mmCIF file of C-alpha atoms and ligand atoms in Angstrom:
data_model
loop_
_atom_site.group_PDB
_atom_site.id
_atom_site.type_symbol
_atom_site.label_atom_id
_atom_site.label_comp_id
_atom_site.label_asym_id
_atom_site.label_seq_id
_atom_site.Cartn_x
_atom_site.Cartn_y
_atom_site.Cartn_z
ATOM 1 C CA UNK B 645 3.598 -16.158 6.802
ATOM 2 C CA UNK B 646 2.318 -15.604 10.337
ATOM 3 C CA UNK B 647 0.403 -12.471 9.436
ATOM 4 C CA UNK B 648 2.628 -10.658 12.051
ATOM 5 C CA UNK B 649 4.440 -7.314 10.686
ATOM 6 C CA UNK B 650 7.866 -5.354 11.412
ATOM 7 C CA UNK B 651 7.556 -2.203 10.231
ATOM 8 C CA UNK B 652 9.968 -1.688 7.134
ATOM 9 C CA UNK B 653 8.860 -5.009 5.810
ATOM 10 C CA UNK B 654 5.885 -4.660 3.148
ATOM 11 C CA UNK B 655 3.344 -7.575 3.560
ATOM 12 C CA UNK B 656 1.478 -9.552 0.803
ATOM 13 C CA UNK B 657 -1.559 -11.398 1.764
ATOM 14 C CA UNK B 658 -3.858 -13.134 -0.656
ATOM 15 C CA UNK B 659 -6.789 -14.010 0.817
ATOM 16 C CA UNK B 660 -8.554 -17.033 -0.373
ATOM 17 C CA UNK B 661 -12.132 -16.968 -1.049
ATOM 18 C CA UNK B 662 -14.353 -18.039 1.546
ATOM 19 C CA UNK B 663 -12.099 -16.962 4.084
ATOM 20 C CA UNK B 664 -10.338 -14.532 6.421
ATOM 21 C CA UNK B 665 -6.772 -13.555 7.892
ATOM 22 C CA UNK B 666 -5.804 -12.302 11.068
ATOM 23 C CA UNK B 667 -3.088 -8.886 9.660
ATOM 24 C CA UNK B 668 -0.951 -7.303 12.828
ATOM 25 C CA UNK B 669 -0.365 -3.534 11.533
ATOM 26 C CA UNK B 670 1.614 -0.786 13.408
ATOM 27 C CA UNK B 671 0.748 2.748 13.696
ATOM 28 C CA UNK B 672 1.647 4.598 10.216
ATOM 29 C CA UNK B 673 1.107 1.789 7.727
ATOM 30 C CA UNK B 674 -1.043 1.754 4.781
ATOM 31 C CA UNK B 675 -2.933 -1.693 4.104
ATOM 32 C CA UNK B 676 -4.027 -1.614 -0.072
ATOM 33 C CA UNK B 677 -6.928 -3.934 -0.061
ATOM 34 C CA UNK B 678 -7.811 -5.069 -3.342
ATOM 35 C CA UNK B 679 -10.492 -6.629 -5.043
ATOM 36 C CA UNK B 680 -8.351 -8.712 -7.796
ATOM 37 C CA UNK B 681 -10.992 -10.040 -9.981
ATOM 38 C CA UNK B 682 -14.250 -7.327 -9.287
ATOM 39 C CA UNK B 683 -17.634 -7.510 -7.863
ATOM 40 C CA UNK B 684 -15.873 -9.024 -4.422
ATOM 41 C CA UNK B 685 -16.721 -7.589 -1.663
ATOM 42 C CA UNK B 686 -14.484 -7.549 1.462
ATOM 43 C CA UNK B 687 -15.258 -7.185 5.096
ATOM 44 C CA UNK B 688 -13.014 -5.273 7.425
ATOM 45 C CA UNK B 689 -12.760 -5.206 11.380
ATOM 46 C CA UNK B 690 -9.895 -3.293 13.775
ATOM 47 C CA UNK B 691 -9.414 -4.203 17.185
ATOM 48 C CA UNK B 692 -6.938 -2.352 19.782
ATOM 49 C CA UNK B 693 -5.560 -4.845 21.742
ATOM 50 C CA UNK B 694 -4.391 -4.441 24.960
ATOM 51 C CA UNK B 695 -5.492 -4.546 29.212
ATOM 52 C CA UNK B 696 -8.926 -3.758 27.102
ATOM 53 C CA UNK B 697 -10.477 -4.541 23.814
ATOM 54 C CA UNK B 698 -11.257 -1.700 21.681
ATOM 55 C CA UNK B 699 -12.813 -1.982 18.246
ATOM 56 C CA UNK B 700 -13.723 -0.258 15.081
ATOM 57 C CA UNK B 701 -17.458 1.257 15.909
ATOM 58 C CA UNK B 702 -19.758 1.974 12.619
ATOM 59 C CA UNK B 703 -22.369 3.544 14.752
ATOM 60 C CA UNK B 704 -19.452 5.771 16.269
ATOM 61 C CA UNK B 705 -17.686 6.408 12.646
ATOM 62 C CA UNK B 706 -21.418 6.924 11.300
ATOM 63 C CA UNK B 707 -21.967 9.734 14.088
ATOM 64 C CA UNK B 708 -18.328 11.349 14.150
ATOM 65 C CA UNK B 709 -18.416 11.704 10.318
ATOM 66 C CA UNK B 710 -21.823 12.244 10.366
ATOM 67 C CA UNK B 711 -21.887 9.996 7.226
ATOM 68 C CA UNK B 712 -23.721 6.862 6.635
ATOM 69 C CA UNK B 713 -20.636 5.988 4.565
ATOM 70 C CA UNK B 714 -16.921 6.485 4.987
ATOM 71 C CA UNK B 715 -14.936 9.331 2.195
ATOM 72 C CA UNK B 716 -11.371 9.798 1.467
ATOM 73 C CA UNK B 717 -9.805 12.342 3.986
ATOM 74 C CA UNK B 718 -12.537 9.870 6.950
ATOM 75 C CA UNK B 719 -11.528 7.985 9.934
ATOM 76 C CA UNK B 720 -13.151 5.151 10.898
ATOM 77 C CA UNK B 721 -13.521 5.287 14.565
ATOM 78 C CA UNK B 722 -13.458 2.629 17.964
ATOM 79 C CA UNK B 723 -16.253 2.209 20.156
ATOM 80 C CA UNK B 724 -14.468 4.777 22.592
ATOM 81 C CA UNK B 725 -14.215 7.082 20.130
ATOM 82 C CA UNK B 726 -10.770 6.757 18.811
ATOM 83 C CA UNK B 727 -9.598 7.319 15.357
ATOM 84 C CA UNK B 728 -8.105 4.174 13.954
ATOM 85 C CA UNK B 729 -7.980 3.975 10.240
ATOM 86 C CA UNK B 730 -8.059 6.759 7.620
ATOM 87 C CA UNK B 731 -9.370 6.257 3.950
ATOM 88 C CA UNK B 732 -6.428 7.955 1.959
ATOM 89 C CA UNK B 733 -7.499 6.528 -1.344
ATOM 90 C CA UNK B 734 -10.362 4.889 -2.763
ATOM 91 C CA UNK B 735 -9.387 3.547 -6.102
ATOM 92 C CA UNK B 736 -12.984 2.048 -6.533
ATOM 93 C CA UNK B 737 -16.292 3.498 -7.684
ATOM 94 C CA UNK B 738 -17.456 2.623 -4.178
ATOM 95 C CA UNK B 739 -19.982 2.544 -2.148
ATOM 96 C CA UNK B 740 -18.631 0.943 1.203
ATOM 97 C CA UNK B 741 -21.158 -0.064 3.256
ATOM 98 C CA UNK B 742 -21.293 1.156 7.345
ATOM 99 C CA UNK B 743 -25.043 -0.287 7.578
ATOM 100 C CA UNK B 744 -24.966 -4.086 7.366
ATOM 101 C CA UNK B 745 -23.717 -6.467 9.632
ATOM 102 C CA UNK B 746 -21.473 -9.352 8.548
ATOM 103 C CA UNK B 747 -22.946 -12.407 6.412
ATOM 104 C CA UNK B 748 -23.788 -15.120 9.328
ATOM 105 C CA UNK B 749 -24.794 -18.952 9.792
ATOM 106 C CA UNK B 750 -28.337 -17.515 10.109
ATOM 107 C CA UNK B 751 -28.024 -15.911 6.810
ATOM 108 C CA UNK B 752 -27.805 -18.970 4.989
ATOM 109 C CA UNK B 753 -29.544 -20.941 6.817
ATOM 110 C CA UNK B 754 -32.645 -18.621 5.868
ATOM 111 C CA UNK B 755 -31.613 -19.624 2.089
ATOM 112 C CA UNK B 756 -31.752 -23.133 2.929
ATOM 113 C CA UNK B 757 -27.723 -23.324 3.083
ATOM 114 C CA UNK B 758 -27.130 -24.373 6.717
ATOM 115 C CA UNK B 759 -23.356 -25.090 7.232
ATOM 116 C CA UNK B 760 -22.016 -22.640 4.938
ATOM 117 C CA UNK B 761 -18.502 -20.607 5.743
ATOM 118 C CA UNK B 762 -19.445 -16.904 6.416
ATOM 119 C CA UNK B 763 -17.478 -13.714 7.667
ATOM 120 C CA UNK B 764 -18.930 -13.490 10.887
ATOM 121 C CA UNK B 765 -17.643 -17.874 11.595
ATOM 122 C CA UNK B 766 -14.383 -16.122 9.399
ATOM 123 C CA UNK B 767 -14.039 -13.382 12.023
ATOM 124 C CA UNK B 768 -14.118 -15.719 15.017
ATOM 125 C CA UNK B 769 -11.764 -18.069 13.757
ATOM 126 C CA UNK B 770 -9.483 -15.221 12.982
ATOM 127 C CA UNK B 771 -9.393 -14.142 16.600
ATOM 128 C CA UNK B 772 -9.152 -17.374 17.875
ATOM 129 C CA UNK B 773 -6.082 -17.991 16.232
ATOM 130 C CA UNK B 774 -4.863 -14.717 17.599
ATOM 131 C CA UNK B 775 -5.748 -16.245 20.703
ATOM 132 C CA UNK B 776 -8.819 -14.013 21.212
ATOM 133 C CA UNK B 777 -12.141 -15.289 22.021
ATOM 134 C CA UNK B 778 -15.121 -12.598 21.410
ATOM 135 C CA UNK B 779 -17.979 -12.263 23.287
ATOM 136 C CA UNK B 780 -19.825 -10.101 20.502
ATOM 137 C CA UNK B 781 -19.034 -9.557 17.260
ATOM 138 C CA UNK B 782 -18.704 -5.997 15.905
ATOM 139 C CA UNK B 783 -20.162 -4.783 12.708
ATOM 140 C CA UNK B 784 -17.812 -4.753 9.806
ATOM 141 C CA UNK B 785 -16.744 -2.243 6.983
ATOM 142 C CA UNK B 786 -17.942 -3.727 4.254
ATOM 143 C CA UNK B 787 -15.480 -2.561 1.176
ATOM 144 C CA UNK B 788 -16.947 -3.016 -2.231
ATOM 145 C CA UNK B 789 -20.204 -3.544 -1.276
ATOM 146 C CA UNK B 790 -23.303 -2.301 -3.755
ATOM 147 C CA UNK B 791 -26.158 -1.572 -0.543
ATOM 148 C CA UNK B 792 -27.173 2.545 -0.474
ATOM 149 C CA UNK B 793 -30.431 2.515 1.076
ATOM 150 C CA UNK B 794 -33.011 3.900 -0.987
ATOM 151 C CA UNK B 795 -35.011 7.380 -0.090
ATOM 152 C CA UNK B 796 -37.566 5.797 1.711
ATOM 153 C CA UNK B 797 -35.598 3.806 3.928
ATOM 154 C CA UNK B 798 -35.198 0.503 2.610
ATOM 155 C CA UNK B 799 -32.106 -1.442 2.596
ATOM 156 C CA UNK B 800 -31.349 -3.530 -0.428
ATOM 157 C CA UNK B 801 -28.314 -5.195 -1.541
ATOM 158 C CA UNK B 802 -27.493 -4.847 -5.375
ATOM 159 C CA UNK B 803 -24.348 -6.420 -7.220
ATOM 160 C CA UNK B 804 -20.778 -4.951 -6.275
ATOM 161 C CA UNK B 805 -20.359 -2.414 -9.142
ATOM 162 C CA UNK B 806 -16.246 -3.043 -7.830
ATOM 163 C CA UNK B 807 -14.653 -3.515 -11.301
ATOM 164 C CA UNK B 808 -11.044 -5.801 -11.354
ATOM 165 C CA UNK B 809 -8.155 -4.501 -9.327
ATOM 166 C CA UNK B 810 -10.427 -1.648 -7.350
ATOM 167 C CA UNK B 811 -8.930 -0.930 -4.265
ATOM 168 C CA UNK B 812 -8.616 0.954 -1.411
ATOM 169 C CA UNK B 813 -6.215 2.208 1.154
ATOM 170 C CA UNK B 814 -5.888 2.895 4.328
ATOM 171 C CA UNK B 815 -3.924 4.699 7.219
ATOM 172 C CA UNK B 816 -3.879 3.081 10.644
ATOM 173 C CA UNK B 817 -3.465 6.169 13.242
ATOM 174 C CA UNK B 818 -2.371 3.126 15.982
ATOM 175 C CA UNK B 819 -1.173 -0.468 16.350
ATOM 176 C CA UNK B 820 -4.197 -2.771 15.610
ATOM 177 C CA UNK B 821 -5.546 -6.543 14.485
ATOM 178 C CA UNK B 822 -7.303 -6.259 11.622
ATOM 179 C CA UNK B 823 -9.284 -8.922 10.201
ATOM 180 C CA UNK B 824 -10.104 -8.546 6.495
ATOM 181 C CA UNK B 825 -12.118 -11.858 4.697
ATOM 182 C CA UNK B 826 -13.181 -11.967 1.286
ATOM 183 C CA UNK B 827 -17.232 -12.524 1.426
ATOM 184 C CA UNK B 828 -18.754 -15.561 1.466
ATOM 185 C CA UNK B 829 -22.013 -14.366 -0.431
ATOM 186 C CA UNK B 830 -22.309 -17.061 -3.711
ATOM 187 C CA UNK B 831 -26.180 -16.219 -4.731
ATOM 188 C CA UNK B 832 -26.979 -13.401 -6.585
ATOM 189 C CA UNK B 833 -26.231 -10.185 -6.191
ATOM 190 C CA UNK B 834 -23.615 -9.613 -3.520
ATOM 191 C CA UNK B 835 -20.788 -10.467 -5.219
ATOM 192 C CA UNK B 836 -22.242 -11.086 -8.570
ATOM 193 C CA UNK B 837 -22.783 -14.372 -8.827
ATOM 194 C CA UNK B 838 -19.332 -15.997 -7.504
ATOM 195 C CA UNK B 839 -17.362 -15.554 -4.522
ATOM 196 C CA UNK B 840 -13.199 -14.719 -5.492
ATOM 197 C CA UNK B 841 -10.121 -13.511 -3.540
ATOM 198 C CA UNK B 842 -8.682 -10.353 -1.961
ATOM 199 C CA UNK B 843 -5.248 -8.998 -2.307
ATOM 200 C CA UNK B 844 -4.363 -6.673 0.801
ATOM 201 C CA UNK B 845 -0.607 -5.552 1.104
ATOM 202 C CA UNK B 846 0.709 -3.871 4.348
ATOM 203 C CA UNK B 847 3.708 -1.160 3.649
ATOM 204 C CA UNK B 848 4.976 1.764 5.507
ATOM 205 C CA UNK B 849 4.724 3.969 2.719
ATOM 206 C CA UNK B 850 1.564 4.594 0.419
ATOM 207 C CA UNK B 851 3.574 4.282 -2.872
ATOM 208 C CA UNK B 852 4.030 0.196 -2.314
ATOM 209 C CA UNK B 853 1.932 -1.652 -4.640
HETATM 210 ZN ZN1 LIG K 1346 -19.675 -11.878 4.040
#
């Protein structure tokens, strides 16, 4: 499977954990990503490829929705201000967070785990076998993941409350890379206390499971 997509053929990915997958989608398709086992949270980036790079923009979806977090009926939108995706149905308990950038090398190395994988090393290897090499890396949207910042500002990150099999899905308004890993978080409370797999399937109707 080569992650590539024509557009009446539905796609099954099952993304390992630990990892992330490079998904070609056409204008009009409906990716289902789901969360097989709970508690996993999944990050999500979109990228318009062509004479330019455009990408999915949190600050820009944040602003256009004027929402710190994304809604059924919500695009998320590209640093120029394009809408991408749409949330058509949230089959979760939510929240998905728009706040946090991806888990990094840094990250861990602060928790005295140098060397470990991460979405952010996940993201760039996903490009680079799409024969893209970033200069930057965007934030993601992180699916699934328990992090609504309290009243007075602070930003914690509590346990996915994701149970098994919540999903989402979503519309893509134009042809796009997407880049979807299943977080690398294994200490306590990201993704409860274990990192597992993601299930997204790519279908040009909504009804596919
Ligand atoms: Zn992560």
């Amino acid at each position: 499977m080569d992650g590539n997509l024509k557009s009446s053929d539905p796609l099954s990915i099952t993304i390992a954990p630990y990892s992330g997958r490079p998904i070609r989608v056409s204008s009009g398709d409906f990716i289902r990503i789901t969360d097989r086992q709970g508690q996993q949270v999944s990050d999500l980036w979109a990228f318009v490829v062509g004479d330019t790079l455009d990408w999915l923009s949190t600050s820009q979806t944040r602003d256009i929705n004027e929402s710190l977090f994304p809604a059924v009926g919500q695009s998320f939108y590209s640093d120029k201000g394009r809408p991408l995706l749409t949330l058509v149905e949230d089959g979760s308990p939510g929240p998905h967070d728009m706040l946090f950038p991806a888990c990094n090398s840094a990250l861990f190395e602060r928790v005295g785990r140098p060397g470990h994988p991460n979405c952010r090393d996940n993201l760039l290897l996903a490009m680079q076998e799409e024969g893209i090499s970033l200069p930057f890396v965007p934030d993601p949207v992180d699916f699934f993941q328990n992090s609504l910042p309290s009243a007075d500002g602070r930003l914690n990150v509590f346990a996915s409350i994701n149970p098994p099999g919540g999903f989402v899905v979503l519309r893509t308004e134009c042809d796009l890379l997407l880049v979807v890993t299943a977080c690398s978080v294994d200490f306590h409370p990201t993704n409860g206390d274990r990192c597992t797999e993601i299930d997204v399937t790519v279908s040009p109707s909504h009804g596919h499971r």
